[in-house]
mmCIF file of C-alpha atoms in Angstrom:
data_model
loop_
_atom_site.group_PDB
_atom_site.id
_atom_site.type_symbol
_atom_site.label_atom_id
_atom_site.label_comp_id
_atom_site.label_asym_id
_atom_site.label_seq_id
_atom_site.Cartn_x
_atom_site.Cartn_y
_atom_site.Cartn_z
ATOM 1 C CA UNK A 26 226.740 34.498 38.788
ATOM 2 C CA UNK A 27 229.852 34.500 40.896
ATOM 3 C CA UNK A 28 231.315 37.154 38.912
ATOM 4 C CA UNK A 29 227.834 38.955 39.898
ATOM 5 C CA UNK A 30 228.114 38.208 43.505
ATOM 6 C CA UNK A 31 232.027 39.066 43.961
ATOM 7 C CA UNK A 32 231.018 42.498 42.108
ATOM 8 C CA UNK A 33 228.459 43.815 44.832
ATOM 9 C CA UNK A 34 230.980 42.809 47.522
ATOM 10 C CA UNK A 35 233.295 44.582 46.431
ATOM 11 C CA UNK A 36 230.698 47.288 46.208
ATOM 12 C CA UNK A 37 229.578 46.902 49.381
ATOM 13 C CA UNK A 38 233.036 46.668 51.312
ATOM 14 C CA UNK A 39 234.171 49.866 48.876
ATOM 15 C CA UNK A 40 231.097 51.653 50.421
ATOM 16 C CA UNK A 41 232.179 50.521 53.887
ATOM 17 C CA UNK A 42 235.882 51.636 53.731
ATOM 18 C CA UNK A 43 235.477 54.485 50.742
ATOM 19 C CA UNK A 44 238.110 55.777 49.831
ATOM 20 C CA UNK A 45 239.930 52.355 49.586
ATOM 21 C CA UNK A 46 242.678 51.041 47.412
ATOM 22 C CA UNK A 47 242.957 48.027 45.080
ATOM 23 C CA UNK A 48 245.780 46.529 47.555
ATOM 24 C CA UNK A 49 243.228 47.649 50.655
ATOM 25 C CA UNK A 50 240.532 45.376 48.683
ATOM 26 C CA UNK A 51 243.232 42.496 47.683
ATOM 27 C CA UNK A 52 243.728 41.914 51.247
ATOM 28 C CA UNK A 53 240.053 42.034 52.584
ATOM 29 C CA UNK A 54 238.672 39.535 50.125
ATOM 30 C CA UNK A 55 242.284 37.395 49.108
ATOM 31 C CA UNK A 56 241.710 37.600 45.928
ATOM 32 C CA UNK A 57 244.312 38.381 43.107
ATOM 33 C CA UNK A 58 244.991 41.829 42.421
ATOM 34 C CA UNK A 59 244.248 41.647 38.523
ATOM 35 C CA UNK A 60 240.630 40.650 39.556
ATOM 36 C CA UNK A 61 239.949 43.275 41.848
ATOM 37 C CA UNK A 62 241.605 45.728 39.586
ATOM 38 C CA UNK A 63 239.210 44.246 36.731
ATOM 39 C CA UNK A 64 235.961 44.477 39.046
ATOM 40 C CA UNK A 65 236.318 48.205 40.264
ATOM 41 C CA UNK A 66 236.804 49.461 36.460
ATOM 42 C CA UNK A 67 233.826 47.538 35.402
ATOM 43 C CA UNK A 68 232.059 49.043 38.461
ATOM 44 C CA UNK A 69 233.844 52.583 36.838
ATOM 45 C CA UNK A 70 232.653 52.490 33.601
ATOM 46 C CA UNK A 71 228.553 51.456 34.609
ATOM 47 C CA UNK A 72 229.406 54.756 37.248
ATOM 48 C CA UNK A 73 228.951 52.412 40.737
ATOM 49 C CA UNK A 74 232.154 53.658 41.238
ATOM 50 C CA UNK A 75 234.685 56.065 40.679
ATOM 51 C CA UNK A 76 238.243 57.405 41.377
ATOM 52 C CA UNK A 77 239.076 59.482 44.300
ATOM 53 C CA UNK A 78 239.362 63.388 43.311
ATOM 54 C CA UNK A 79 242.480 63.820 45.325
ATOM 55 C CA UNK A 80 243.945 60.791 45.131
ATOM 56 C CA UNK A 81 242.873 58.387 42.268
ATOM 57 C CA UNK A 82 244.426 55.100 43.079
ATOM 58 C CA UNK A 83 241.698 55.406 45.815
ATOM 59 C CA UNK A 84 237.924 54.124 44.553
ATOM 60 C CA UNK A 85 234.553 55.668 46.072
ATOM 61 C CA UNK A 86 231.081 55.298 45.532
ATOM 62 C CA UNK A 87 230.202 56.560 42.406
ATOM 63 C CA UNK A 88 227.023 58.987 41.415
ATOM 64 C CA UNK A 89 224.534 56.388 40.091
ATOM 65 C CA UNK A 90 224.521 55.016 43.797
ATOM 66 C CA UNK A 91 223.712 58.332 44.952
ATOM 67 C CA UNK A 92 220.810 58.456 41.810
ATOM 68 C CA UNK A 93 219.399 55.248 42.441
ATOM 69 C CA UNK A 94 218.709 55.655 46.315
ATOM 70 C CA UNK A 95 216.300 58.307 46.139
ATOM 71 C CA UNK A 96 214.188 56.080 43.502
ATOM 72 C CA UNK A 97 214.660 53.005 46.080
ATOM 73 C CA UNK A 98 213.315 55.894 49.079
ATOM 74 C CA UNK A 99 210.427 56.795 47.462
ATOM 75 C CA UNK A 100 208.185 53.945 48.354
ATOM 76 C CA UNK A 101 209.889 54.071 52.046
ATOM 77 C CA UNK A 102 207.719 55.299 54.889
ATOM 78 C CA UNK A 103 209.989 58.288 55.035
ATOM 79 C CA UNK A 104 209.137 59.339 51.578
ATOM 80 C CA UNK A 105 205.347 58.839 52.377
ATOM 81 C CA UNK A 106 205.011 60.960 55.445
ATOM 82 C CA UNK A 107 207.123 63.838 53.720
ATOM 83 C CA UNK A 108 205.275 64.153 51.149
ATOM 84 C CA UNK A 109 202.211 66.295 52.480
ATOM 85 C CA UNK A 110 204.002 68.215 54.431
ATOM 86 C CA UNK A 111 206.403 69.551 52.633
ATOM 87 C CA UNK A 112 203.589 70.804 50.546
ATOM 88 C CA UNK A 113 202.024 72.362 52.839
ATOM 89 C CA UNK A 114 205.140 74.578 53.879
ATOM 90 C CA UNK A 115 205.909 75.341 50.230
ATOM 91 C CA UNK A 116 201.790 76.467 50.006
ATOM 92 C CA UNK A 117 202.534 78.414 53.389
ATOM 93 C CA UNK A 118 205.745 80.089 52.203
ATOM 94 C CA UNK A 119 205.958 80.018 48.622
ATOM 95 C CA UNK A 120 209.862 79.016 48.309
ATOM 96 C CA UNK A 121 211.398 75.731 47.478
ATOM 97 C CA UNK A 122 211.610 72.992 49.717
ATOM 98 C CA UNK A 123 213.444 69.972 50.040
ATOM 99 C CA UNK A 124 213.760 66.162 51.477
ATOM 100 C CA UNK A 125 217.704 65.307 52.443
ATOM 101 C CA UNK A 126 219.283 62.269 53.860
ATOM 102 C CA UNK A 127 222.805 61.671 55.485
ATOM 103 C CA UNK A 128 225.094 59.227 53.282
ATOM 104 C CA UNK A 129 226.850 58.336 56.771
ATOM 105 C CA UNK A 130 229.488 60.777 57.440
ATOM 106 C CA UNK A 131 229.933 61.704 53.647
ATOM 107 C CA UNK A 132 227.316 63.954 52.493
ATOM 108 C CA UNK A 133 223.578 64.679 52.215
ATOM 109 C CA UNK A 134 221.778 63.230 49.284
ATOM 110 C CA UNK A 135 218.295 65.138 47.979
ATOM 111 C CA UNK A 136 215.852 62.823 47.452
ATOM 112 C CA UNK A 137 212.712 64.901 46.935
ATOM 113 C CA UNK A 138 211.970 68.609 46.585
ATOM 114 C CA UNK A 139 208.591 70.988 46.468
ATOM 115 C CA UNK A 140 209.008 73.864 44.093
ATOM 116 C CA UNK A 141 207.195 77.401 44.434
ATOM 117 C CA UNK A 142 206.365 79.632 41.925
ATOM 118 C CA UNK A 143 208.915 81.981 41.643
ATOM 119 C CA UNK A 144 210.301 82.469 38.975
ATOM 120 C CA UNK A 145 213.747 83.174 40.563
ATOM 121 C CA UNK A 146 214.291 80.295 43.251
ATOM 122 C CA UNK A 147 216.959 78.059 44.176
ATOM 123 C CA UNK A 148 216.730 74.371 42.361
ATOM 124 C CA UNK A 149 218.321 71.150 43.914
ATOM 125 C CA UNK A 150 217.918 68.010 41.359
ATOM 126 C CA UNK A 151 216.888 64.934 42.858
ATOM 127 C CA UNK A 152 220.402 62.827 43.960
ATOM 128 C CA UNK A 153 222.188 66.119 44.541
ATOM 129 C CA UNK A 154 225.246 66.002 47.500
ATOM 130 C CA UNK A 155 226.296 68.347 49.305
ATOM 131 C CA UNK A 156 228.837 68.655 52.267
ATOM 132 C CA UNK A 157 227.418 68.047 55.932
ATOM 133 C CA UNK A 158 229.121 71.411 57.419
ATOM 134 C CA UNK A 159 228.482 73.652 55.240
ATOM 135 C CA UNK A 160 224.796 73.584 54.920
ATOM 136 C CA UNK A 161 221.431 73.991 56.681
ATOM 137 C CA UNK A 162 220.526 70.252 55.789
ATOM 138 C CA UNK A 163 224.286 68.710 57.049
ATOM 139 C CA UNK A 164 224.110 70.496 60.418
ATOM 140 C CA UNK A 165 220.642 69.852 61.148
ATOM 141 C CA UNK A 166 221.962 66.120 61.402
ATOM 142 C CA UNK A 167 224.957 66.814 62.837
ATOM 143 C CA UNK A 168 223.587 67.793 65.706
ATOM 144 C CA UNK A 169 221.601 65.063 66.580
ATOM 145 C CA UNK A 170 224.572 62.921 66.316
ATOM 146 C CA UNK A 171 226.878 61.125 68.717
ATOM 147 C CA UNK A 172 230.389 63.573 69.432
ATOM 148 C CA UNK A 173 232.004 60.870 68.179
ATOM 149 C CA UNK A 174 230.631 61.009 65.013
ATOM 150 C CA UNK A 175 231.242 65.193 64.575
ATOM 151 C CA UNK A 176 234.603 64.787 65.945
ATOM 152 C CA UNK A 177 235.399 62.276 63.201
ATOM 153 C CA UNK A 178 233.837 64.700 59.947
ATOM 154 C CA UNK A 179 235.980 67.137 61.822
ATOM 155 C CA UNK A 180 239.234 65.022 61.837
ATOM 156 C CA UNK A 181 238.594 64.607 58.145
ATOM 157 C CA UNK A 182 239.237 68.096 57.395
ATOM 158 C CA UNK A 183 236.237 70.626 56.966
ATOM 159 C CA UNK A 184 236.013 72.587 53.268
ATOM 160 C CA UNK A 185 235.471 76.409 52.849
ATOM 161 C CA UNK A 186 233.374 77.527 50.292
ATOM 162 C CA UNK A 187 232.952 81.092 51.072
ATOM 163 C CA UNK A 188 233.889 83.634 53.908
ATOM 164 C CA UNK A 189 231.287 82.046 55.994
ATOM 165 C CA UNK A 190 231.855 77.991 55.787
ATOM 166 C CA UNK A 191 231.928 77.240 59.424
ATOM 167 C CA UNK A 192 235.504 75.323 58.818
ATOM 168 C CA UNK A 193 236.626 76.048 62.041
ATOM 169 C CA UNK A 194 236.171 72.728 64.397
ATOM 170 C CA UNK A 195 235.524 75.350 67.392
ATOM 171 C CA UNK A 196 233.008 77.482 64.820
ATOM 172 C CA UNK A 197 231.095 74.045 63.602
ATOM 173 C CA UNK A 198 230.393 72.721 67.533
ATOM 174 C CA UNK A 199 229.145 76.241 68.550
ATOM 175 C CA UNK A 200 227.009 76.095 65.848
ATOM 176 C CA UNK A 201 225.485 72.754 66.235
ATOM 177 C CA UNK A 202 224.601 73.523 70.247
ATOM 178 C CA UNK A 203 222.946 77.051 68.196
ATOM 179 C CA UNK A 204 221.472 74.067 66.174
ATOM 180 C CA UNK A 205 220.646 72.014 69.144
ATOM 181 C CA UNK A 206 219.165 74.905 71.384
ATOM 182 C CA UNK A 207 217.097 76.726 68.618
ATOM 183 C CA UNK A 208 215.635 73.283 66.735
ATOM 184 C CA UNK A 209 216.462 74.558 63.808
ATOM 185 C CA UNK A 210 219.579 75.383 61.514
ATOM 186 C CA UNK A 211 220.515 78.089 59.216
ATOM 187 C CA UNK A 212 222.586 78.527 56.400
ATOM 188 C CA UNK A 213 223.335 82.026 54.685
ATOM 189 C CA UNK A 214 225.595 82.001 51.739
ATOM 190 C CA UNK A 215 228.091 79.142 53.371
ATOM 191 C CA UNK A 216 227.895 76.493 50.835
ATOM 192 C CA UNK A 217 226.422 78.134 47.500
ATOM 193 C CA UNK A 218 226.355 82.052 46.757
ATOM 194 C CA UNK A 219 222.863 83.846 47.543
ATOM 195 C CA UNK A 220 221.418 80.901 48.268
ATOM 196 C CA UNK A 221 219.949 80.469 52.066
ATOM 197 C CA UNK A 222 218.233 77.589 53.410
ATOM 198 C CA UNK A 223 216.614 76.625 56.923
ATOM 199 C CA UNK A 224 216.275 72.729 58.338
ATOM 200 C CA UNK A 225 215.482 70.376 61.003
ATOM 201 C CA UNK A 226 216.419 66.825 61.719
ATOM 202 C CA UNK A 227 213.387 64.740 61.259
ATOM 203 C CA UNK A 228 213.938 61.677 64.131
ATOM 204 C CA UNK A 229 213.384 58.344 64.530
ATOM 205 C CA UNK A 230 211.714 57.377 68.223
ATOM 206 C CA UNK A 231 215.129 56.957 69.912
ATOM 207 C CA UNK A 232 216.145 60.178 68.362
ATOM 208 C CA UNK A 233 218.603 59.449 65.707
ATOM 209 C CA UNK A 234 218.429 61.591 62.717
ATOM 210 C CA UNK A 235 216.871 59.957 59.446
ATOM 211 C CA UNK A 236 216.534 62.898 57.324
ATOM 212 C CA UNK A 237 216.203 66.887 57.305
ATOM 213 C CA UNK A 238 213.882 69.225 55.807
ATOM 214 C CA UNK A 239 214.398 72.538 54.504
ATOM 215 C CA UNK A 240 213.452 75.813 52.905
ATOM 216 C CA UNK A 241 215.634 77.236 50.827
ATOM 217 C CA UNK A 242 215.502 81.141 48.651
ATOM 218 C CA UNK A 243 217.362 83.556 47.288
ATOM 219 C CA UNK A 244 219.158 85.722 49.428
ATOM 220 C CA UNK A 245 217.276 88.724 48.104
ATOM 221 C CA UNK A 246 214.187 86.646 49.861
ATOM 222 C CA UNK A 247 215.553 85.777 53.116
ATOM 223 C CA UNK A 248 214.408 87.654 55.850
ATOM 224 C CA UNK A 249 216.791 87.620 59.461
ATOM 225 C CA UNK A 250 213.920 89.335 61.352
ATOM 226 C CA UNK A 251 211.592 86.456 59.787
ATOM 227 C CA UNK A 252 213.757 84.007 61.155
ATOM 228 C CA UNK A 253 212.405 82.449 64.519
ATOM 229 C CA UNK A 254 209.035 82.076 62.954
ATOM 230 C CA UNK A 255 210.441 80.455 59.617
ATOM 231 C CA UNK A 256 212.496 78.186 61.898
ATOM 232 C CA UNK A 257 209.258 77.103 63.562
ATOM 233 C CA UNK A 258 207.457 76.666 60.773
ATOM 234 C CA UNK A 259 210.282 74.136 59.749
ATOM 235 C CA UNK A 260 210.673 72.671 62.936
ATOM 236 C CA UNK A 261 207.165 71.755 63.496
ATOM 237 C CA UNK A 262 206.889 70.150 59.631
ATOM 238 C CA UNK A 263 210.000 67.702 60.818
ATOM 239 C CA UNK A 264 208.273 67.084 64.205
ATOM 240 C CA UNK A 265 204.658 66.165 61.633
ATOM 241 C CA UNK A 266 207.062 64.072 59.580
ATOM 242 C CA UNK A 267 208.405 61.803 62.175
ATOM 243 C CA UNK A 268 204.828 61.642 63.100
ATOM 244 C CA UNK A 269 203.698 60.302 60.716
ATOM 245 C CA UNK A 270 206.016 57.967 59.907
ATOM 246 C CA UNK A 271 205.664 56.412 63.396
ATOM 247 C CA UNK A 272 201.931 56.217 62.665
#
């Protein structure tokens, strides 16, 4: 049992201070380094945890945290009020859409998705990441977050993944006020090739961002002079979402 309980500590602080080292760890909890070392490979191997991609003597969260939160969101009052709606955009618009939450500052995590009947379409698998910046989802949260917050993503460094990545600190804020002004954000080919999505925030009563929703096609489907109204259409299934969840 203590072996149990020192094991989702260290989960929990590696969570809080990801990426962190084994010496980092050593000195938070006083424990020996051997023991430490011994938790986060067990934590490894079951795939709680895992090495750092750029530096590996750093440990992260691993991808079955990322798989079992959307199973854990689906009872959630979030998942609940999503549900219908989202349906009832796919029905309207006949493309796939999709449920995202932050994962703090690190990434946005799918945890539900509508498909349409295409039989080209984009797919996102349930516990898919993807980088705050560079898509619709990320900066639709973004946005609605404290300066703070964006200048600290920034500080981090922001990845290009085509010509159009806003990596630019300058060219992310710009777009966020776009975000901020318009209600809705856009994404064109920035994070994955011919693949364009549009999302809003959906927010809690004080305004902090919980989760967005999004549409997302083919770029052969996307259509710029379709744009404001698709962005409404969005923008007002968010604005039911939150609604309902307040219910």
């Amino acid at each position: 049992m203590k072996s149990v309980t020192r094991s989702l500590r260290i989960l929990e602080a590696v969570a809080q201070h990801q990426p962190v080292t084994v010496g980092e760890l050593t000195k938070l909890f006083g424990l020996p380094k051997s023991t430490v070392q011994r938790t986060l490979v067990t934590l490894n191997e079951a795939g709680w945890l895992r090495a750092n991609r750029k530096d590996t003597t750093r440990w992260e969260i691993g991808a079955r945290v990322l798989a079992v939160r959307p199973a854990a969101l689906q009872g959630s009052s979030l998942f609940a009020a999503a549900r219908e709606p989202m349906m009832r955009l796919r029905d309207a618009l006949n493309e796939t859409i999709h449920l995202s939450v932050p994962d703090a500052l690190q990434c946005m995590v799918v945890v539900d998705r509508v498909d349409c009947n295409h039989a080209v379409r984009t797919f996102y698998a349930i516990g898919d990441t993807s980088p705050l910046h560079a898509t619709a989802t990320g900066r639709a949260i973004l946005a609605h977050l404290p300066k703070a917050d964006v200048d600290e993503l920034i500080s981090r460094g922001l990845e290009s993944y085509s010509d159009s990545t806003p990596a630019d600190p300058d060219q992310l804020r710009a777009e966020l006020e776009r975000v901020r002004a318009d209600g809705y954000s856009v994404n064109r080919n920035q994070y994955r090739p011919d693949v364009c999505a549009v999302a809003a925030a959906i927010l809690d009563e004080d305004g902090t961002p919980l989760a967005a929703v999004a549409v997302s096609m083919p770029d052969s489907r996307y259509d710029a002079e379709k744009l404001p109204e698709l962005g409404r259409l969005v923008a007002d299934t968010a604005a039911e979402i939150a609604a309902r969840r307040s219910a």
